[in-house]
XYZ file of C-alpha atoms in Angstrom:
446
model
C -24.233 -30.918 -15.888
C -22.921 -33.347 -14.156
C -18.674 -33.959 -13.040
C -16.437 -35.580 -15.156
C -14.844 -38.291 -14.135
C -11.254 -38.557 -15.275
C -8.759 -36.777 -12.951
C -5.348 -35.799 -13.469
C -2.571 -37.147 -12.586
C 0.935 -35.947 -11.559
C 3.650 -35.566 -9.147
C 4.177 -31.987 -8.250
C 3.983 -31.809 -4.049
C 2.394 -28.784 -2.594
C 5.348 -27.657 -0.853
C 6.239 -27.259 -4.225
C 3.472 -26.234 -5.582
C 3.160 -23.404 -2.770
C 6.950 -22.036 -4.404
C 5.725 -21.793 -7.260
C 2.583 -19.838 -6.700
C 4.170 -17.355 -4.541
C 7.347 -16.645 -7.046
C 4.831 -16.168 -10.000
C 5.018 -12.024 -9.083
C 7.220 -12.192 -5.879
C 10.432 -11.077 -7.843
C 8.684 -7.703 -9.034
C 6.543 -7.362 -6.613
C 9.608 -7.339 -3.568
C 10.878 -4.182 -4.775
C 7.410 -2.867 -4.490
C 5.601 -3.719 -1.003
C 7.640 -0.599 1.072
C 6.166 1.889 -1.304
C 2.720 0.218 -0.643
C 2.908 0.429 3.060
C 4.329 3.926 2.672
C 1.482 5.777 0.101
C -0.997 3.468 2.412
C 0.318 4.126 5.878
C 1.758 1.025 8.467
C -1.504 0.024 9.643
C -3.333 0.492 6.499
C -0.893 -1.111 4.264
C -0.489 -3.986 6.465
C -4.215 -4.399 6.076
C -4.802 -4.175 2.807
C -1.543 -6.899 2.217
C -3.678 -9.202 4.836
C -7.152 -8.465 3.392
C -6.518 -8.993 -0.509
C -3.577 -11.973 0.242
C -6.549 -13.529 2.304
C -9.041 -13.061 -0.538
C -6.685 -14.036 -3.339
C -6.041 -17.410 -1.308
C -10.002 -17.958 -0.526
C -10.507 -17.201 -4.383
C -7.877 -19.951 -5.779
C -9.387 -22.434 -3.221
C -12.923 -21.984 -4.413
C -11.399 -22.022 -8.355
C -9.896 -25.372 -6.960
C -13.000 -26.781 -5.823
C -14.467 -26.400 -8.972
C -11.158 -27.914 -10.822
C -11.694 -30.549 -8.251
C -15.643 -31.388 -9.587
C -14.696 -30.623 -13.269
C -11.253 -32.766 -13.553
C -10.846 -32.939 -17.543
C -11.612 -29.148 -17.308
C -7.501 -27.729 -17.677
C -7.779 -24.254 -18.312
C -9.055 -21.030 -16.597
C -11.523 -20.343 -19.227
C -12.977 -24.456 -19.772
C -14.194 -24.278 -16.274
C -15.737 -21.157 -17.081
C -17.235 -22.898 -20.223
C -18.556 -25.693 -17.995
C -20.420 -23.671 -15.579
C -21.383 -20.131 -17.151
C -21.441 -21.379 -21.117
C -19.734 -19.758 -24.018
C -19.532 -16.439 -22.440
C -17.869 -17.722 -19.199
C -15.432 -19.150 -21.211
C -14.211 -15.937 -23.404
C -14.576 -14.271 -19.989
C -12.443 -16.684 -18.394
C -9.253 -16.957 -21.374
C -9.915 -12.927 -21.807
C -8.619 -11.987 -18.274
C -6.378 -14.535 -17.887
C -4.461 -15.225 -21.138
C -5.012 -11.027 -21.787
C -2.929 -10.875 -18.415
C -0.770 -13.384 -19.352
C -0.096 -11.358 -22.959
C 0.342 -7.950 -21.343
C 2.990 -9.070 -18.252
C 5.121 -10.219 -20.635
C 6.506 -7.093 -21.642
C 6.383 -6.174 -18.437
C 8.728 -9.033 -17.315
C 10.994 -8.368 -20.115
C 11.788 -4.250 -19.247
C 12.273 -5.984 -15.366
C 14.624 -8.389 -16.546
C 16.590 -5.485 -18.554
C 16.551 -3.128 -15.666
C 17.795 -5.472 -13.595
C 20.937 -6.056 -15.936
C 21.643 -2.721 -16.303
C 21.828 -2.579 -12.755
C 24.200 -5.449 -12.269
C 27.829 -2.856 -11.901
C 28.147 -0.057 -14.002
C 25.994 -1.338 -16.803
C 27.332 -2.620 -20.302
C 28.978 0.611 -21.640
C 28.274 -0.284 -25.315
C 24.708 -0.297 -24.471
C 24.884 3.391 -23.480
C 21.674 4.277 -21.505
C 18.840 2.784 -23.780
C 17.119 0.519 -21.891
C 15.396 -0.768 -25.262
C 18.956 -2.545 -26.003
C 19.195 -4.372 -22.753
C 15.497 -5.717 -23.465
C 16.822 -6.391 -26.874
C 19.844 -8.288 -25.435
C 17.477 -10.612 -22.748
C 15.273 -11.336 -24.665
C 16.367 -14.219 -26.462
C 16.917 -15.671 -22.986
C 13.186 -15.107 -21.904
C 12.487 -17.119 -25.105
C 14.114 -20.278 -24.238
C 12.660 -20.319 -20.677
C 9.026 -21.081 -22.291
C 10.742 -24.410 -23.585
C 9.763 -25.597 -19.525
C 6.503 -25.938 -21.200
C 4.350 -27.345 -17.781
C 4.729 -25.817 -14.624
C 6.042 -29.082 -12.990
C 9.366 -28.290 -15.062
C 9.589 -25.364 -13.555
C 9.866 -26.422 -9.771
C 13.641 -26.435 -9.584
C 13.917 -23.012 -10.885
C 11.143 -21.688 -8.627
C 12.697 -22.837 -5.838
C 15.881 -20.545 -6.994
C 13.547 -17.599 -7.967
C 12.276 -18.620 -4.408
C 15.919 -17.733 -3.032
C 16.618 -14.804 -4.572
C 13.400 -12.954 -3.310
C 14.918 -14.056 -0.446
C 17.850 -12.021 -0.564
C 16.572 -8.992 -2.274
C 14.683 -9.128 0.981
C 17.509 -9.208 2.935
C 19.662 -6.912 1.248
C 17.076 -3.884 1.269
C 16.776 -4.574 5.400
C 20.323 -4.260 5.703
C 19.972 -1.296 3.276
C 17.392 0.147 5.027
C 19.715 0.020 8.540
C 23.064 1.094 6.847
C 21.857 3.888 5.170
C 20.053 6.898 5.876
C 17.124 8.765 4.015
C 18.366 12.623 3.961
C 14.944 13.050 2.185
C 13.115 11.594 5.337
C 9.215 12.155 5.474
C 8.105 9.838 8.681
C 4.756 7.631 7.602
C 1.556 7.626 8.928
C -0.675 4.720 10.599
C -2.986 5.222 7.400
C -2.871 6.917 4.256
C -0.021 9.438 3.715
C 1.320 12.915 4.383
C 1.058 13.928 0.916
C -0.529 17.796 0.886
C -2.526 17.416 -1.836
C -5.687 15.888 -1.337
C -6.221 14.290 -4.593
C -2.482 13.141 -5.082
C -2.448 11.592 -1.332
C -6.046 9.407 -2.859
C -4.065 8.152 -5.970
C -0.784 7.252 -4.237
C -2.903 5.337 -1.441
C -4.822 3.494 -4.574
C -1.641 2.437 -5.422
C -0.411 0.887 -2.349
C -3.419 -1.024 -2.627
C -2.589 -2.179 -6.255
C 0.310 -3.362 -5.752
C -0.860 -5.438 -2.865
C -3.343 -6.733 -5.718
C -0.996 -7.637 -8.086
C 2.434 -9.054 -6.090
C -0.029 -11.610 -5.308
C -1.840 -14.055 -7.805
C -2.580 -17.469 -7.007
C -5.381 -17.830 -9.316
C -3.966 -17.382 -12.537
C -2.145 -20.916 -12.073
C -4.431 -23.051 -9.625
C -5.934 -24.735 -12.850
C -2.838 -25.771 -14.726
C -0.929 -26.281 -11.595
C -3.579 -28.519 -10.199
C -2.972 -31.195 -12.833
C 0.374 -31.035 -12.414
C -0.267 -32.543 -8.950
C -0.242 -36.165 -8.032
C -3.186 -35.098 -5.339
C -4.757 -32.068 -6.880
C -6.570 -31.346 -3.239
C -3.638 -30.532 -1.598
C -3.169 -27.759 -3.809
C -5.120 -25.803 -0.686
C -2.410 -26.652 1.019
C 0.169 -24.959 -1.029
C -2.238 -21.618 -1.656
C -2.065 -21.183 2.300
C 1.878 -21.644 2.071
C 1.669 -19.207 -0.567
C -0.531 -16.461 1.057
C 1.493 -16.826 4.479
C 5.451 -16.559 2.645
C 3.466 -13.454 1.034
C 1.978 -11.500 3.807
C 5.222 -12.674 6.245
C 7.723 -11.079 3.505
C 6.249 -8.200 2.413
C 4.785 -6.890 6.226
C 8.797 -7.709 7.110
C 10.116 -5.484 4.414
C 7.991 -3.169 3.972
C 7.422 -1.861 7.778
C 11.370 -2.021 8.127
C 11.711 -0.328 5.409
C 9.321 2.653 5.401
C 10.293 2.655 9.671
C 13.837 3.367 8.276
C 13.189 5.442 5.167
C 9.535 7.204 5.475
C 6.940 7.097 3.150
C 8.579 8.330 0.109
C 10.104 4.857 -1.438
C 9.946 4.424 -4.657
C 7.789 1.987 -6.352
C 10.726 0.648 -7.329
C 12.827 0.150 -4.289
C 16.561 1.044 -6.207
C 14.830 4.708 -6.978
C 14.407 5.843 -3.628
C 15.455 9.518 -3.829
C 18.254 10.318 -0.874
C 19.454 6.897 -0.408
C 22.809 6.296 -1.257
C 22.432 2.393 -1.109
C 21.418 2.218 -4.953
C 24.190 3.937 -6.451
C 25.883 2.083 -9.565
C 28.316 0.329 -8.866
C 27.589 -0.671 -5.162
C 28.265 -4.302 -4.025
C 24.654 -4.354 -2.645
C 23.284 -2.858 -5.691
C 24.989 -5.456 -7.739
C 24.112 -8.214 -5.681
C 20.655 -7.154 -5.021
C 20.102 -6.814 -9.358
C 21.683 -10.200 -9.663
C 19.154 -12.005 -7.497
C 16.382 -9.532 -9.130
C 16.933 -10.821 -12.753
C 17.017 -13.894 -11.948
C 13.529 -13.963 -10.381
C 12.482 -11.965 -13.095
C 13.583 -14.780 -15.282
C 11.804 -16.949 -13.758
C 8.621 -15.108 -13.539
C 8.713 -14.571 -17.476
C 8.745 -18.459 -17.466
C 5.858 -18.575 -15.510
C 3.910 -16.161 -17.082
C 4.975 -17.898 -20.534
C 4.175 -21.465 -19.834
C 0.309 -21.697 -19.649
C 0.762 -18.614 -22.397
C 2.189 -20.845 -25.017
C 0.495 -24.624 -23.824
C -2.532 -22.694 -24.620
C -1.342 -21.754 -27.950
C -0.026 -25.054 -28.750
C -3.222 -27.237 -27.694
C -5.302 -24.564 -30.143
C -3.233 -24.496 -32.832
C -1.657 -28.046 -32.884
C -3.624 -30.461 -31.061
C -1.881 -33.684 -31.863
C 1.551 -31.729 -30.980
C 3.321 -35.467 -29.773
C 5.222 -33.202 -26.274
C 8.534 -34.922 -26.913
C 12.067 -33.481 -26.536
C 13.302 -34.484 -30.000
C 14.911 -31.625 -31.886
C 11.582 -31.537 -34.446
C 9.304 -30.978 -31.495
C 11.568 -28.581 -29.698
C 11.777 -25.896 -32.736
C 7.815 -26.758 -33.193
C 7.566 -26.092 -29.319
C 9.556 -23.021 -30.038
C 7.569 -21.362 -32.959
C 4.247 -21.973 -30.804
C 6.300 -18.933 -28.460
C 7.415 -16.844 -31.144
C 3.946 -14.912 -31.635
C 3.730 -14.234 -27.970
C 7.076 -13.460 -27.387
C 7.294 -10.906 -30.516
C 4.075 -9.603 -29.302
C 5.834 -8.814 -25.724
C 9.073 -7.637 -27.341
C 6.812 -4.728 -29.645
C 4.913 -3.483 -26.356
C 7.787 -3.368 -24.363
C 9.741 -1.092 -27.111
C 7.047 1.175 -28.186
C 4.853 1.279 -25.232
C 5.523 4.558 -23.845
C 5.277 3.626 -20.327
C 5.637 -0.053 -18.944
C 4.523 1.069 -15.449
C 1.206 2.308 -17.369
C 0.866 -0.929 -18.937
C 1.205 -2.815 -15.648
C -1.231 -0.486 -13.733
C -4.048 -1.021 -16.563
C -3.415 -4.599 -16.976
C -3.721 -4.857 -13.267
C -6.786 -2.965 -13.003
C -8.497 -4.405 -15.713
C -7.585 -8.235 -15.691
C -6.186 -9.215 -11.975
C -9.140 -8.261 -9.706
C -11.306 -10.657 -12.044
C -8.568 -13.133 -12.262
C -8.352 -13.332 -8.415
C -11.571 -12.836 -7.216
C -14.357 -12.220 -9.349
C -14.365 -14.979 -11.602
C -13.477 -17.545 -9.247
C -16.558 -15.867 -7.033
C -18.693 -16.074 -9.423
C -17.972 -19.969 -10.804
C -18.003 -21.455 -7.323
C -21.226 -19.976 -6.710
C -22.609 -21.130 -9.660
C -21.146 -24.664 -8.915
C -22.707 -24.019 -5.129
C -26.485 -23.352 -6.908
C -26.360 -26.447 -9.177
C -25.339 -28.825 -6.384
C -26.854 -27.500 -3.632
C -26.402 -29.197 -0.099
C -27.520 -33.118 -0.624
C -29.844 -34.222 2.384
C -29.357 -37.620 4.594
C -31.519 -39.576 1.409
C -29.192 -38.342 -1.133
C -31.985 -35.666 -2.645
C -30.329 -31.902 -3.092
C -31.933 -29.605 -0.248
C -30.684 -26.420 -3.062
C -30.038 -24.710 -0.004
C -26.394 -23.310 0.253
C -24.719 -22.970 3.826
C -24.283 -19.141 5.539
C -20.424 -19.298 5.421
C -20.169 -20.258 1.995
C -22.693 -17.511 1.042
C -20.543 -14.953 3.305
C -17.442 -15.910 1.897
C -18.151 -16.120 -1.559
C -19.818 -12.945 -1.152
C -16.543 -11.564 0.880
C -14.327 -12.511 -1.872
C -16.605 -10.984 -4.410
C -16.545 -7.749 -2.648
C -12.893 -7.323 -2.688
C -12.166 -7.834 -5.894
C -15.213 -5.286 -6.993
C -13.505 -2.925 -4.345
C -9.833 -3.646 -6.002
C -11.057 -3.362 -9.628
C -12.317 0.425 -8.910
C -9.355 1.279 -6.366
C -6.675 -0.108 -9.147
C -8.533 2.086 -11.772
C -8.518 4.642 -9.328
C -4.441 4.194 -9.399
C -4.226 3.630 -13.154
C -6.592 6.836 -14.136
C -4.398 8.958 -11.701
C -0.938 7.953 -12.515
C -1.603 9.646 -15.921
C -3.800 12.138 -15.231
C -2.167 13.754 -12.830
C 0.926 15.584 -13.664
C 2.811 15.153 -10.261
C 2.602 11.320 -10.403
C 2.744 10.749 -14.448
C 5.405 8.451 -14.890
C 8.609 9.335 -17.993
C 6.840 8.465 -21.024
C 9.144 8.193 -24.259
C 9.533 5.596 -26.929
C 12.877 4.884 -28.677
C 15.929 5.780 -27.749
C 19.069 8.294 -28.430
C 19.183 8.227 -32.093
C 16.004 6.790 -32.889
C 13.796 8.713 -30.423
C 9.891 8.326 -31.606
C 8.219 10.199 -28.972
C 8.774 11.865 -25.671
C 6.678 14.009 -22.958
C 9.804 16.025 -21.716
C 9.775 19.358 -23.147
């Protein structure tokens, strides 16, 4: 078929628009890059940061280039519908809007964390993390009333800031304190002694690489937010170097400082007094955490709930009177209960984020926008000097279509690899329980 011809408009700039794709998982993902360069080693982590960032970037730009020749197209899964039919399309809203669904409740247990970790806690909430969720999430709610991403500029710019200084405060961690648990890191891989365990931990250096990184899941929606959609290649190369520059900066300091064993969570680092409740860092550095974290909910919510609203009221009329704001607001509710459930009875959230990573962001990121450019590629084919298509399709763009491709088949089995271990092996399960003190449901702990 051939393009459409109307094109968005808007007034997003890239610089902009380059914030806002890197602070989509930058919050979360911060706390996370030492442990990948320590389960992956210096050199190897640093690699696979360079390598999927790289791909991830290459990926949006091609899903771009097909926004770009299918304008009216909005959504992940339209463009899909355009060039692969029906099936391209459920493909397309299955992975993203499935990701979309499942982060959620991922962003909400990050948010309550993070509050817990502000001082001593709130004492009335005892040490049920359920009740902090309980207590944030009303908050998370209102921050889908941003509705487009272009409303969301001024607060990505702040979630922007406070990666920032989580950055900065777990350098100066990492030089004021010492690690009396100490286990120096290796160029590649780790010096775990098991075999097996020293595979899984190095699969998940690699996935979180894959998922603190995700330009894809926006480039549609945040293209026609853009007064010149084309410069949105612009802002995924701003993106993809604040990315690589901040995590290879914290992450080498930190695992040069600390070792290998980090925790996936920076703040439970065994032997490392910096995280101790109470701390001025530790305070600062959960302040500046939930408030990315509230911002990334809002990110994650946004094309969640515009989807929602465009299928189930069409002829919604977008204003800010008080009728369309509680309309706007009940379009959220099903999502946002849906996130609220799986946080609170799923036993694990780290589980949940390892399968939803596994399963949804290697397609989101590389895969699918592989596979749609090349389709776009094989329709147009390269148009000769008399305007008749030659169908033949340059060597770079076959090499790096087919590069991309590659790396997201190699990151969906290594994240699988990751997800499959972290439960099946006993030495890296995660705490599983649901419900708290009181009301506990279920727990592994003897």
């Amino acid at each position: 078929g051939s393009p459409d011809a109307s094109v968005p408009a808007g007034g997003l700039g890239w610089v902009q628009a380059g914030v806002i794709l890197y602070a989509f998982s930058a919050p979360s993902a911060v706390m996370a890059v030492p442990y990948a360069i320590g389960m992956a080693g210096f050199v190897g982590g640093s690699l696979i940061c360079i390598i999927v960032t790289c791909a991830s970037v290459a990926g949006s730009i091609m899903l771009l280039q097909v926004k770009l020749a299918y304008p009216s197209c909005h959504t992940f899964g339209q463009l899909g519908g355009k060039l692969l039919g029906p099936r391209g399309q459920v493909w397309g809203n299955s992975i993203q809007l499935g990701n979309f669904c499942l982060f959620l409740p991922c962003a909400l247990r990050f948010c309550a964390l993070a509050l817990r970790g502000i001082g001593f806690g709130l004492p009335f909430l005892g040490n049920c993390d359920d009740y902090y969720v309980f207590l944030i999430a009303g908050v998370c709610l209102l921050t889908t009333q941003a509705r487009t991403l272009s409303n969301t500029k001024y607060f990505s710019f702040v979630s922007f800031v406070c990666v920032c200084g989580m950055a900065v405060l777990m350098i100066v961690a990492a030089y004021r304190y010492e690690n009396s648990q100490k286990v120096p890191a290796q160029y590649f891989g780790n010096p775990e002694s098991d075999a097996l365990a020293s595979l899984v931990q190095t699969a998940g250096g690699f996935t979180i690489c894959a998922w603190a990184y995700v330009p894809a899941f926006l480039t549609v929606e945040l293209s026609d937010c853009m007064g010149r959609p084309g410069l949105l290649s612009r802002s995924l190369v701003l993106s993809g170097v604040l990315n690589v520059t901040i995590s290879l900066v914290v992450g080498l300091t930190v695992v040069q400082r600390w070792g290998y064993r980090v925790g996936e969570v920076i703040t439970i680092t065994r032997g490392v007094p910096a995280w101790t409740s109470g701390s001025d860092l530790n305070t600062a550095f959960n302040v500046f955490q939930l408030t990315g974290n509230f911002v990334s909910y809002m990110l994650d919510s946004v094309p969640l709930v515009r989807f929602c609203q465009k299928a189930w009221s069409p002829g919604f009329r977008d204003t800010w009177s008080p009728k369309d704001i509680w309309r706007y607001l009940w379009f959220s509710i099903p999502t946002f209960i849906f996130a609220l459930l799986l946080s609170t009875f799923v036993p694990s959230v780290n589980t949940l984020l390892d399968f939803t990573t596994a399963l949804t962001t290697p397609m989101v990121t590389q895969i699918y926008p592989a596979v749609c450019y090349w389709t776009l590629l094989r329709q147009d084919g390269r148009v000769e000097g008399d305007g008749s298509p030659s169908g033949r399709i340059p060597p770079l763009a076959k090499f790096s279509v087919g590069s991309v491709f590659l790396v997201g088949c190699i990151s969906l089995v290594v994240c699988s690899v990751k997800a499959i271990g972290y439960v099946s092996l006993d030495s890296l399960r995660p705490p599983m329980s649901i419900g708290c003190e009181g009301w506990l449901i279920w727990t592994d702990s003897a």
